Coordinates of C-alpha atoms and ligand atoms in Angstrom, one line a residue:
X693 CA 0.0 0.0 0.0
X694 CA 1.3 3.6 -0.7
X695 CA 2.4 5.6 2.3
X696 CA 1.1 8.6 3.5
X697 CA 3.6 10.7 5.1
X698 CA 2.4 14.2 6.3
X699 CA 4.6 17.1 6.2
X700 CA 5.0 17.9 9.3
X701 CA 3.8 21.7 10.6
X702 CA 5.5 22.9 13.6
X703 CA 3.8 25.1 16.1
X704 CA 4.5 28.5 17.2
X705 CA 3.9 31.1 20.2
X706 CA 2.9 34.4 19.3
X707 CA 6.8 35.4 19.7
X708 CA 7.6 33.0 16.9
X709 CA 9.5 30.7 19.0
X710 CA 8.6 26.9 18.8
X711 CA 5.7 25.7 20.9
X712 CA 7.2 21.9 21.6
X713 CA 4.3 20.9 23.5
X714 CA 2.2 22.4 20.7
X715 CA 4.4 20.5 18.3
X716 CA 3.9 17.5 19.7
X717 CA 0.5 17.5 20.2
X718 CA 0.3 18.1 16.0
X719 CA 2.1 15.0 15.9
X720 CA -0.1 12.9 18.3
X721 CA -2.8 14.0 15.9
X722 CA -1.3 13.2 12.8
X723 CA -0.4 9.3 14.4
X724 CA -3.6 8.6 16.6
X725 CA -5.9 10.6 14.7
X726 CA -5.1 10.6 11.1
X727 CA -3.3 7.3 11.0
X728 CA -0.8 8.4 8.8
X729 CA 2.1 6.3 7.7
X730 CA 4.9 8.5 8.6
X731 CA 5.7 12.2 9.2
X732 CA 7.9 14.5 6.7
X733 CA 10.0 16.4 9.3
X734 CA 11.9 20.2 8.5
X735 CA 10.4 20.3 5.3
X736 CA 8.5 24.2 3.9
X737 CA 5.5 23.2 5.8
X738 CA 7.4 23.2 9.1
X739 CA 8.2 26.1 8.0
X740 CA 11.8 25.2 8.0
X741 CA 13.3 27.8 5.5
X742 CA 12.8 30.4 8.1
X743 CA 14.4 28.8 10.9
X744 CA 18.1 28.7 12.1
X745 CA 20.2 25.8 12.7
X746 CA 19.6 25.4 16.3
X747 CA 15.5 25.6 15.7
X748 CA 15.8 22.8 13.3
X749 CA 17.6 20.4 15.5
X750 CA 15.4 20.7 18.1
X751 CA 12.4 19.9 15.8
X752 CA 14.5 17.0 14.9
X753 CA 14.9 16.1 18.6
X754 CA 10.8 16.6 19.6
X755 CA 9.9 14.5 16.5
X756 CA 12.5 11.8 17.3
X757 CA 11.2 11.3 20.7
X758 CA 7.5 12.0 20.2
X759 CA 7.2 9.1 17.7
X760 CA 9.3 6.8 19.5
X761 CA 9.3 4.5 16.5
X762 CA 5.9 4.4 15.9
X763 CA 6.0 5.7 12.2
X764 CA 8.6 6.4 9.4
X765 CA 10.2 9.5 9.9
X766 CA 12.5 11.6 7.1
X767 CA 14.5 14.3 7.9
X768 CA 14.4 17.4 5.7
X769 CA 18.1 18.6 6.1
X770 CA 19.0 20.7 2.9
X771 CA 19.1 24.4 2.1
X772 CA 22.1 26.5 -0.1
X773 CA 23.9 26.4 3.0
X774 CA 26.0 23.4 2.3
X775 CA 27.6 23.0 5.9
X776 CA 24.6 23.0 8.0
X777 CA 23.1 20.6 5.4
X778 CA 25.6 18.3 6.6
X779 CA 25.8 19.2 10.1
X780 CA 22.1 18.4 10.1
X781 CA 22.2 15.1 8.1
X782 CA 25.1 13.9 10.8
X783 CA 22.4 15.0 13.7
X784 CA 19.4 13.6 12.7
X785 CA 21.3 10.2 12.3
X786 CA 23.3 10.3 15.3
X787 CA 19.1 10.5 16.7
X788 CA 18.2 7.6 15.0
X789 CA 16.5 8.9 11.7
X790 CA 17.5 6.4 8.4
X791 CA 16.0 8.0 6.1
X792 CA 17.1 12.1 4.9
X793 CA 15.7 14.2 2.4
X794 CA 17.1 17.5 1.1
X795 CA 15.8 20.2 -1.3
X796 CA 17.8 21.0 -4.3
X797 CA 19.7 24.0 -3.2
X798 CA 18.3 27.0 -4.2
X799 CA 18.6 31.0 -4.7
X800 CA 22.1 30.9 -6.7
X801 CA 21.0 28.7 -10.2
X802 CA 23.8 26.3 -9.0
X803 CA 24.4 24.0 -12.6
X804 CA 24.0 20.5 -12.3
X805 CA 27.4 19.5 -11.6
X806 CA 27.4 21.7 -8.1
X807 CA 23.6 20.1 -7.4
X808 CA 25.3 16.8 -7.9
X809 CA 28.5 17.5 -5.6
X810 CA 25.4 19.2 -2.8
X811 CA 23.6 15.8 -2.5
X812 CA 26.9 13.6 -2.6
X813 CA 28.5 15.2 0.0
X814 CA 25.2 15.0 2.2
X815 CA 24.6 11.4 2.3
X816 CA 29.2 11.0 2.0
X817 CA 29.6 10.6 5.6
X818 CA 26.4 9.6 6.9
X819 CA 24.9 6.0 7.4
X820 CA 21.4 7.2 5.7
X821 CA 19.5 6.9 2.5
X822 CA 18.0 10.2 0.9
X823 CA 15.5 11.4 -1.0
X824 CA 16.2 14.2 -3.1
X825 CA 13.5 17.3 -2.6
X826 CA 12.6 18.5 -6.0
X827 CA 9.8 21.6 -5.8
X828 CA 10.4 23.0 -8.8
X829 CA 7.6 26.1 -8.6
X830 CA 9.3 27.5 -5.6
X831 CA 13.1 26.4 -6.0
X832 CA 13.3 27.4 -9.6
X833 CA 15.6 24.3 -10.2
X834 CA 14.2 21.7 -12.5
X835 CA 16.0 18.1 -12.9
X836 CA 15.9 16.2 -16.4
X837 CA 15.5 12.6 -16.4
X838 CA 19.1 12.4 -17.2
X839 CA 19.8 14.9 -14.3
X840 CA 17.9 12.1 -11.9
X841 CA 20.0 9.1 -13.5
X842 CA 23.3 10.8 -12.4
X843 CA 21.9 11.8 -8.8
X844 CA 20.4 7.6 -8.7
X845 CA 23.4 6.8 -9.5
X846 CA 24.6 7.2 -6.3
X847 CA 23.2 4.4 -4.0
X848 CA 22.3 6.1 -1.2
X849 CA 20.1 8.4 -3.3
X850 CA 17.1 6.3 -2.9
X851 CA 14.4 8.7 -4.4
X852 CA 12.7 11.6 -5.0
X853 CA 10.2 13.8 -2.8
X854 CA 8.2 14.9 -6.2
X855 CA 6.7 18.1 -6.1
X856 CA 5.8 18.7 -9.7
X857 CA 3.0 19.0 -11.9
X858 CA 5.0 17.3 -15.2
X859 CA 3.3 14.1 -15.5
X860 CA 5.3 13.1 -18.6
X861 CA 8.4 13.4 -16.4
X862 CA 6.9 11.5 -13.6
X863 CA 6.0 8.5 -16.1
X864 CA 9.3 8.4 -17.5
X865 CA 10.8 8.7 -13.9
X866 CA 8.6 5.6 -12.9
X867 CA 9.5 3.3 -16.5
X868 CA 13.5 4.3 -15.8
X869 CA 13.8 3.4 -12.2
X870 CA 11.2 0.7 -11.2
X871 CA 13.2 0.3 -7.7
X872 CA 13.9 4.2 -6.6
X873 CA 11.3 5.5 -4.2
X874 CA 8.8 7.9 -5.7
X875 CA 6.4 9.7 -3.1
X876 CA 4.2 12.5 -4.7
X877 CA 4.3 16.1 -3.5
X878 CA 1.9 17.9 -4.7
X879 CA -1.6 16.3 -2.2
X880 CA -3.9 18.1 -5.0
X881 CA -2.9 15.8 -7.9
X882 CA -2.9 12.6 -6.1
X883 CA -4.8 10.2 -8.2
X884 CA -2.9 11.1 -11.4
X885 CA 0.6 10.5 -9.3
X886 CA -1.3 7.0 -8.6
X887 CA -2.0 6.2 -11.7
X888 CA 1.4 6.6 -12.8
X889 CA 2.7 4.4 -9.6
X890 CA 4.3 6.4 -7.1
X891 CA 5.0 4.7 -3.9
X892 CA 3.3 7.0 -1.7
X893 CA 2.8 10.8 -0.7
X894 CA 3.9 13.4 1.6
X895 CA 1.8 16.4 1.6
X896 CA 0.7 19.6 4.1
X897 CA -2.9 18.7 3.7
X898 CA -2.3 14.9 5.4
X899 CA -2.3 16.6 8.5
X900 CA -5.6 17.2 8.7
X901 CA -7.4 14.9 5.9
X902 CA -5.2 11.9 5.7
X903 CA -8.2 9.5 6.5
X904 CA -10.0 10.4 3.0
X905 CA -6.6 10.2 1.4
X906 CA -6.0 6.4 2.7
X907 CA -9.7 5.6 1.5
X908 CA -8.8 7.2 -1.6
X909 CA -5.8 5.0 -2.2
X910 CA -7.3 1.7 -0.9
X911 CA -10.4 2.2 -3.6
X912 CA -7.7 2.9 -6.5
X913 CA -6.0 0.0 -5.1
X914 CA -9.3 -2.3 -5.5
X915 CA -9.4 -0.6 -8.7
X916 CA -12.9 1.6 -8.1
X917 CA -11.7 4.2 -10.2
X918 CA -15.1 6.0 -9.5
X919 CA -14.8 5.9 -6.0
X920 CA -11.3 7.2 -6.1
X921 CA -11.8 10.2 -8.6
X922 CA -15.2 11.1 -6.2
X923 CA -12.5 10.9 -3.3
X924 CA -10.0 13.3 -5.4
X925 CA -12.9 15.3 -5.8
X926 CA -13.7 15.9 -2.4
X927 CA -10.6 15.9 -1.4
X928 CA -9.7 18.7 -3.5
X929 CA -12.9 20.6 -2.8
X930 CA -11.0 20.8 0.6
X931 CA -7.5 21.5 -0.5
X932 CA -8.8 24.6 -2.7
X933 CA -10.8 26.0 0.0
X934 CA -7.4 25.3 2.5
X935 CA -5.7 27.5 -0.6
X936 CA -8.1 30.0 -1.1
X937 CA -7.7 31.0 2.4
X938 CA -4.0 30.6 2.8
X939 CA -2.7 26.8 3.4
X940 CA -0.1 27.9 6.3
X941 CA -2.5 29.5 8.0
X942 CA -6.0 27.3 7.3
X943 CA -4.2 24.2 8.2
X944 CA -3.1 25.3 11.9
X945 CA -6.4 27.1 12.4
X946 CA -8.1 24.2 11.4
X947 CA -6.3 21.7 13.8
X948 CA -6.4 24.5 16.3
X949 CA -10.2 23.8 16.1
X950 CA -9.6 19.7 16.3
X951 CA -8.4 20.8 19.6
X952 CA -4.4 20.7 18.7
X953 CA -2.6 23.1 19.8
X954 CA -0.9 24.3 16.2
X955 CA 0.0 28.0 17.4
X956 CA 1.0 30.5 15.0
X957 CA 3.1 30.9 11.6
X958 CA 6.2 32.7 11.9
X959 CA 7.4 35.9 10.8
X960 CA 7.6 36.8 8.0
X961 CA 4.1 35.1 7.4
X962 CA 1.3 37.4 8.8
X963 CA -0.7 36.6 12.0
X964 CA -4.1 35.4 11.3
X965 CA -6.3 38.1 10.4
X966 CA -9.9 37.7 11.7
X967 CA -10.7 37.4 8.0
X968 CA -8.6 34.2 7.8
X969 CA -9.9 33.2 10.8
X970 CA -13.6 33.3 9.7
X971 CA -12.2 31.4 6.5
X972 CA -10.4 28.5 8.6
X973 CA -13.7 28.2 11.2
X974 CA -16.2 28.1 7.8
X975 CA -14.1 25.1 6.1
X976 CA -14.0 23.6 9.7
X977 CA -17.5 23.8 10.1
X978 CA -18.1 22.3 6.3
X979 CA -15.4 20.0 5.9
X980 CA -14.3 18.4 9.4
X981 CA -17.1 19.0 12.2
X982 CA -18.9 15.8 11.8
Ligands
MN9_2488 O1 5.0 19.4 0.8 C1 3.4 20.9 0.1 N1 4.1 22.0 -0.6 C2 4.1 23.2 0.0 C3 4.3 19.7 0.0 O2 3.5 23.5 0.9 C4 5.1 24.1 -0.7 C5 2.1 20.5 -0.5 O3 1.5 19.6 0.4 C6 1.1 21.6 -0.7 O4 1.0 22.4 0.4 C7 -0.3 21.2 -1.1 C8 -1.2 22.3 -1.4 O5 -0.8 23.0 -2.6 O6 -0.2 20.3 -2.2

Protein backbone atom coordinates (compact mmCIF):
# COMPACT_ATOMS: atom_id res chain seq x y z
CA UNK A 1 0.00 0.00 0.00
CA UNK A 2 1.35 3.57 -0.74
CA UNK A 3 2.43 5.57 2.33
CA UNK A 4 1.07 8.58 3.55
CA UNK A 5 3.56 10.69 5.11
CA UNK A 6 2.35 14.20 6.27
CA UNK A 7 4.59 17.06 6.16
CA UNK A 8 4.96 17.90 9.35
CA UNK A 9 3.85 21.69 10.56
CA UNK A 10 5.46 22.92 13.61
CA UNK A 11 3.79 25.13 16.14
CA UNK A 12 4.53 28.52 17.17
CA UNK A 13 3.91 31.06 20.19
CA UNK A 14 2.94 34.43 19.32
CA UNK A 15 6.82 35.44 19.72
CA UNK A 16 7.59 33.00 16.95
CA UNK A 17 9.53 30.73 19.03
CA UNK A 18 8.61 26.85 18.85
CA UNK A 19 5.66 25.74 20.94
CA UNK A 20 7.15 21.91 21.62
CA UNK A 21 4.34 20.90 23.49
CA UNK A 22 2.16 22.38 20.66
CA UNK A 23 4.38 20.52 18.27
CA UNK A 24 3.91 17.52 19.75
CA UNK A 25 0.53 17.49 20.22
CA UNK A 26 0.34 18.08 16.03
CA UNK A 27 2.07 15.00 15.89
CA UNK A 28 -0.15 12.90 18.34
CA UNK A 29 -2.85 13.95 15.87
CA UNK A 30 -1.34 13.21 12.83
CA UNK A 31 -0.44 9.28 14.39
CA UNK A 32 -3.60 8.59 16.57
CA UNK A 33 -5.86 10.57 14.74
CA UNK A 34 -5.13 10.62 11.11
CA UNK A 35 -3.33 7.34 11.03
CA UNK A 36 -0.77 8.45 8.80
CA UNK A 37 2.07 6.33 7.72
CA UNK A 38 4.93 8.49 8.57
CA UNK A 39 5.66 12.18 9.19
CA UNK A 40 7.91 14.46 6.70
CA UNK A 41 10.04 16.43 9.34
CA UNK A 42 11.93 20.17 8.50
CA UNK A 43 10.37 20.30 5.32
CA UNK A 44 8.55 24.24 3.91
CA UNK A 45 5.55 23.18 5.80
CA UNK A 46 7.41 23.24 9.13
CA UNK A 47 8.20 26.06 8.04
CA UNK A 48 11.77 25.20 7.95
CA UNK A 49 13.26 27.85 5.51
CA UNK A 50 12.81 30.39 8.10
CA UNK A 51 14.44 28.77 10.94
CA UNK A 52 18.10 28.69 12.12
CA UNK A 53 20.19 25.76 12.73
CA UNK A 54 19.58 25.39 16.28
CA UNK A 55 15.54 25.59 15.68
CA UNK A 56 15.79 22.85 13.31
CA UNK A 57 17.60 20.37 15.51
CA UNK A 58 15.40 20.75 18.08
CA UNK A 59 12.37 19.89 15.76
CA UNK A 60 14.48 17.00 14.94
CA UNK A 61 14.88 16.08 18.57
CA UNK A 62 10.80 16.63 19.63
CA UNK A 63 9.93 14.52 16.49
CA UNK A 64 12.50 11.76 17.35
CA UNK A 65 11.20 11.33 20.67
CA UNK A 66 7.49 12.02 20.21
CA UNK A 67 7.18 9.12 17.74
CA UNK A 68 9.27 6.77 19.53
CA UNK A 69 9.33 4.52 16.48
CA UNK A 70 5.85 4.39 15.95
CA UNK A 71 6.03 5.68 12.16
CA UNK A 72 8.63 6.44 9.37
CA UNK A 73 10.22 9.55 9.89
CA UNK A 74 12.53 11.61 7.09
CA UNK A 75 14.49 14.32 7.89
CA UNK A 76 14.43 17.36 5.73
CA UNK A 77 18.06 18.62 6.13
CA UNK A 78 18.95 20.70 2.89
CA UNK A 79 19.08 24.39 2.14
CA UNK A 80 22.14 26.51 -0.09
CA UNK A 81 23.88 26.37 3.03
CA UNK A 82 26.03 23.38 2.30
CA UNK A 83 27.58 23.00 5.87
CA UNK A 84 24.58 22.98 8.01
CA UNK A 85 23.06 20.61 5.45
CA UNK A 86 25.62 18.34 6.59
CA UNK A 87 25.76 19.21 10.10
CA UNK A 88 22.06 18.37 10.08
CA UNK A 89 22.19 15.07 8.07
CA UNK A 90 25.10 13.87 10.82
CA UNK A 91 22.44 15.04 13.68
CA UNK A 92 19.41 13.57 12.74
CA UNK A 93 21.33 10.22 12.27
CA UNK A 94 23.28 10.31 15.27
CA UNK A 95 19.15 10.55 16.68
CA UNK A 96 18.18 7.59 14.97
CA UNK A 97 16.46 8.90 11.74
CA UNK A 98 17.48 6.37 8.39
CA UNK A 99 15.96 8.02 6.05
CA UNK A 100 17.07 12.13 4.93
CA UNK A 101 15.70 14.18 2.36
CA UNK A 102 17.12 17.48 1.06
CA UNK A 103 15.85 20.20 -1.29
CA UNK A 104 17.80 21.02 -4.29
CA UNK A 105 19.69 24.01 -3.24
CA UNK A 106 18.32 27.00 -4.19
CA UNK A 107 18.64 31.02 -4.74
CA UNK A 108 22.06 30.87 -6.69
CA UNK A 109 21.00 28.75 -10.23
CA UNK A 110 23.82 26.30 -8.96
CA UNK A 111 24.40 23.96 -12.60
CA UNK A 112 23.97 20.54 -12.30
CA UNK A 113 27.35 19.51 -11.55
CA UNK A 114 27.36 21.73 -8.13
CA UNK A 115 23.59 20.15 -7.41
CA UNK A 116 25.26 16.75 -7.93
CA UNK A 117 28.51 17.49 -5.59
CA UNK A 118 25.43 19.18 -2.80
CA UNK A 119 23.62 15.79 -2.52
CA UNK A 120 26.93 13.57 -2.60
CA UNK A 121 28.45 15.24 -0.01
CA UNK A 122 25.20 14.96 2.22
CA UNK A 123 24.62 11.42 2.26
CA UNK A 124 29.22 10.96 2.04
CA UNK A 125 29.55 10.62 5.57
CA UNK A 126 26.36 9.62 6.93
CA UNK A 127 24.95 5.97 7.38
CA UNK A 128 21.40 7.24 5.66
CA UNK A 129 19.55 6.95 2.52
CA UNK A 130 18.01 10.15 0.94
CA UNK A 131 15.50 11.40 -0.97
CA UNK A 132 16.24 14.19 -3.12
CA UNK A 133 13.49 17.29 -2.56
CA UNK A 134 12.56 18.51 -6.01
CA UNK A 135 9.82 21.59 -5.84
CA UNK A 136 10.42 23.04 -8.77
CA UNK A 137 7.62 26.14 -8.62
CA UNK A 138 9.34 27.50 -5.60
CA UNK A 139 13.08 26.45 -6.04
CA UNK A 140 13.35 27.42 -9.65
CA UNK A 141 15.57 24.28 -10.16
CA UNK A 142 14.17 21.66 -12.46
CA UNK A 143 16.03 18.05 -12.94
CA UNK A 144 15.86 16.20 -16.36
CA UNK A 145 15.45 12.56 -16.43
CA UNK A 146 19.06 12.36 -17.20
CA UNK A 147 19.81 14.86 -14.34
CA UNK A 148 17.94 12.07 -11.88
CA UNK A 149 19.95 9.13 -13.46
CA UNK A 150 23.30 10.80 -12.44
CA UNK A 151 21.86 11.78 -8.83
CA UNK A 152 20.37 7.61 -8.73
CA UNK A 153 23.38 6.79 -9.48
CA UNK A 154 24.62 7.24 -6.26
CA UNK A 155 23.22 4.40 -4.02
CA UNK A 156 22.34 6.09 -1.17
CA UNK A 157 20.14 8.41 -3.30
CA UNK A 158 17.07 6.33 -2.94
CA UNK A 159 14.41 8.69 -4.35
CA UNK A 160 12.70 11.59 -5.03
CA UNK A 161 10.17 13.76 -2.82
CA UNK A 162 8.23 14.85 -6.18
CA UNK A 163 6.67 18.12 -6.13
CA UNK A 164 5.85 18.65 -9.74
CA UNK A 165 2.97 19.03 -11.94
CA UNK A 166 4.99 17.30 -15.20
CA UNK A 167 3.27 14.14 -15.51
CA UNK A 168 5.32 13.06 -18.55
CA UNK A 169 8.37 13.35 -16.37
CA UNK A 170 6.87 11.45 -13.63
CA UNK A 171 5.95 8.50 -16.13
CA UNK A 172 9.32 8.43 -17.52
CA UNK A 173 10.82 8.69 -13.91
CA UNK A 174 8.63 5.62 -12.86
CA UNK A 175 9.48 3.34 -16.51
CA UNK A 176 13.47 4.28 -15.80
CA UNK A 177 13.79 3.41 -12.24
CA UNK A 178 11.18 0.67 -11.16
CA UNK A 179 13.20 0.27 -7.70
CA UNK A 180 13.90 4.16 -6.58
CA UNK A 181 11.32 5.46 -4.23
CA UNK A 182 8.85 7.88 -5.68
CA UNK A 183 6.41 9.71 -3.06
CA UNK A 184 4.23 12.51 -4.68
CA UNK A 185 4.34 16.08 -3.46
CA UNK A 186 1.91 17.89 -4.69
CA UNK A 187 -1.65 16.34 -2.25
CA UNK A 188 -3.88 18.07 -5.03
CA UNK A 189 -2.86 15.78 -7.93
CA UNK A 190 -2.87 12.58 -6.13
CA UNK A 191 -4.80 10.21 -8.20
CA UNK A 192 -2.90 11.05 -11.43
CA UNK A 193 0.63 10.50 -9.26
CA UNK A 194 -1.28 6.95 -8.62
CA UNK A 195 -2.01 6.20 -11.67
CA UNK A 196 1.40 6.63 -12.83
CA UNK A 197 2.73 4.37 -9.62
CA UNK A 198 4.29 6.40 -7.14
CA UNK A 199 4.99 4.73 -3.86
CA UNK A 200 3.29 6.99 -1.66
CA UNK A 201 2.79 10.78 -0.70
CA UNK A 202 3.88 13.42 1.62
CA UNK A 203 1.79 16.35 1.63
CA UNK A 204 0.71 19.60 4.10
CA UNK A 205 -2.87 18.69 3.68
CA UNK A 206 -2.34 14.91 5.39
CA UNK A 207 -2.32 16.57 8.54
CA UNK A 208 -5.65 17.18 8.65
CA UNK A 209 -7.37 14.92 5.88
CA UNK A 210 -5.17 11.86 5.69
CA UNK A 211 -8.23 9.50 6.52
CA UNK A 212 -9.99 10.37 2.98
CA UNK A 213 -6.60 10.24 1.41
CA UNK A 214 -6.03 6.44 2.70
CA UNK A 215 -9.71 5.62 1.53
CA UNK A 216 -8.77 7.17 -1.60
CA UNK A 217 -5.82 5.03 -2.20
CA UNK A 218 -7.30 1.75 -0.93
CA UNK A 219 -10.39 2.24 -3.57
CA UNK A 220 -7.72 2.88 -6.53
CA UNK A 221 -6.00 0.05 -5.07
CA UNK A 222 -9.28 -2.28 -5.47
CA UNK A 223 -9.38 -0.64 -8.70
CA UNK A 224 -12.87 1.58 -8.09
CA UNK A 225 -11.69 4.19 -10.19
CA UNK A 226 -15.10 6.03 -9.50
CA UNK A 227 -14.81 5.87 -6.04
CA UNK A 228 -11.26 7.24 -6.15
CA UNK A 229 -11.80 10.22 -8.59
CA UNK A 230 -15.21 11.06 -6.21
CA UNK A 231 -12.52 10.88 -3.26
CA UNK A 232 -10.05 13.29 -5.44
CA UNK A 233 -12.92 15.35 -5.82
CA UNK A 234 -13.72 15.87 -2.40
CA UNK A 235 -10.62 15.91 -1.43
CA UNK A 236 -9.73 18.75 -3.54
CA UNK A 237 -12.92 20.60 -2.85
CA UNK A 238 -11.03 20.83 0.65
CA UNK A 239 -7.53 21.52 -0.51
CA UNK A 240 -8.85 24.60 -2.74
CA UNK A 241 -10.78 26.01 -0.03
CA UNK A 242 -7.40 25.29 2.48
CA UNK A 243 -5.67 27.55 -0.60
CA UNK A 244 -8.13 30.00 -1.10
CA UNK A 245 -7.66 30.98 2.44
CA UNK A 246 -3.96 30.57 2.82
CA UNK A 247 -2.66 26.83 3.40
CA UNK A 248 -0.10 27.94 6.27
CA UNK A 249 -2.49 29.46 8.04
CA UNK A 250 -5.96 27.32 7.30
CA UNK A 251 -4.20 24.23 8.15
CA UNK A 252 -3.14 25.34 11.93
CA UNK A 253 -6.44 27.14 12.38
CA UNK A 254 -8.06 24.16 11.41
CA UNK A 255 -6.26 21.72 13.80
CA UNK A 256 -6.39 24.51 16.28
CA UNK A 257 -10.16 23.79 16.10
CA UNK A 258 -9.57 19.75 16.34
CA UNK A 259 -8.37 20.84 19.64
CA UNK A 260 -4.44 20.65 18.70
CA UNK A 261 -2.58 23.06 19.82
CA UNK A 262 -0.90 24.34 16.21
CA UNK A 263 0.01 28.01 17.40
CA UNK A 264 0.98 30.54 15.00
CA UNK A 265 3.12 30.94 11.63
CA UNK A 266 6.21 32.66 11.92
CA UNK A 267 7.43 35.92 10.84
CA UNK A 268 7.59 36.84 7.97
CA UNK A 269 4.12 35.10 7.42
CA UNK A 270 1.30 37.39 8.84
CA UNK A 271 -0.69 36.63 12.03
CA UNK A 272 -4.05 35.42 11.31
CA UNK A 273 -6.34 38.10 10.43
CA UNK A 274 -9.87 37.74 11.75
CA UNK A 275 -10.72 37.36 8.01
CA UNK A 276 -8.58 34.22 7.79
CA UNK A 277 -9.94 33.25 10.79
CA UNK A 278 -13.62 33.29 9.73
CA UNK A 279 -12.23 31.41 6.54
CA UNK A 280 -10.37 28.50 8.59
CA UNK A 281 -13.70 28.20 11.24
CA UNK A 282 -16.23 28.13 7.76
CA UNK A 283 -14.07 25.13 6.13
CA UNK A 284 -13.96 23.65 9.67
CA UNK A 285 -17.49 23.77 10.12
CA UNK A 286 -18.14 22.31 6.31
CA UNK A 287 -15.38 19.98 5.86
CA UNK A 288 -14.25 18.36 9.35
CA UNK A 289 -17.08 19.01 12.18
CA UNK A 290 -18.93 15.80 11.84
O1 LIG B 1 5.01 19.37 0.83
C1 LIG B 1 3.43 20.88 0.08
N1 LIG B 1 4.09 21.95 -0.56
C2 LIG B 1 4.15 23.17 -0.02
C3 LIG B 1 4.31 19.70 -0.04
O2 LIG B 1 3.52 23.50 0.95
C4 LIG B 1 5.06 24.10 -0.71
C5 LIG B 1 2.08 20.50 -0.50
O3 LIG B 1 1.54 19.59 0.42
C6 LIG B 1 1.13 21.64 -0.71
O4 LIG B 1 1.00 22.42 0.45
C7 LIG B 1 -0.27 21.16 -1.12
C8 LIG B 1 -1.21 22.31 -1.44
O5 LIG B 1 -0.82 22.96 -2.61
O6 LIG B 1 -0.16 20.30 -2.21
Amino acid sequence: MQKVYAALMVSFDEDGNIDEKGTREIIRHDIDVEGVDGLYVGGSTGENFMLGLEENKKIFEIAWDEVDQQVDLIAQVGGPNLKEAKELAKFVTELGYKTISAVTPFYYNFTFDEIKHYYDEIVKDVDAKLLIYSISALTGVSLSLDNFAKLFSNPKIIGVKYTNADFYLLERLRERFPDKLILSGFDEMLLPALIEGVDGCIGSTYNVNARMVKEEIAAYNNGDIAKAQELEHKKNDIITALLNNGIYPSIKLVLQKMGVHAGYNREPMAKYTDKVIEGADEIYAKYFNK
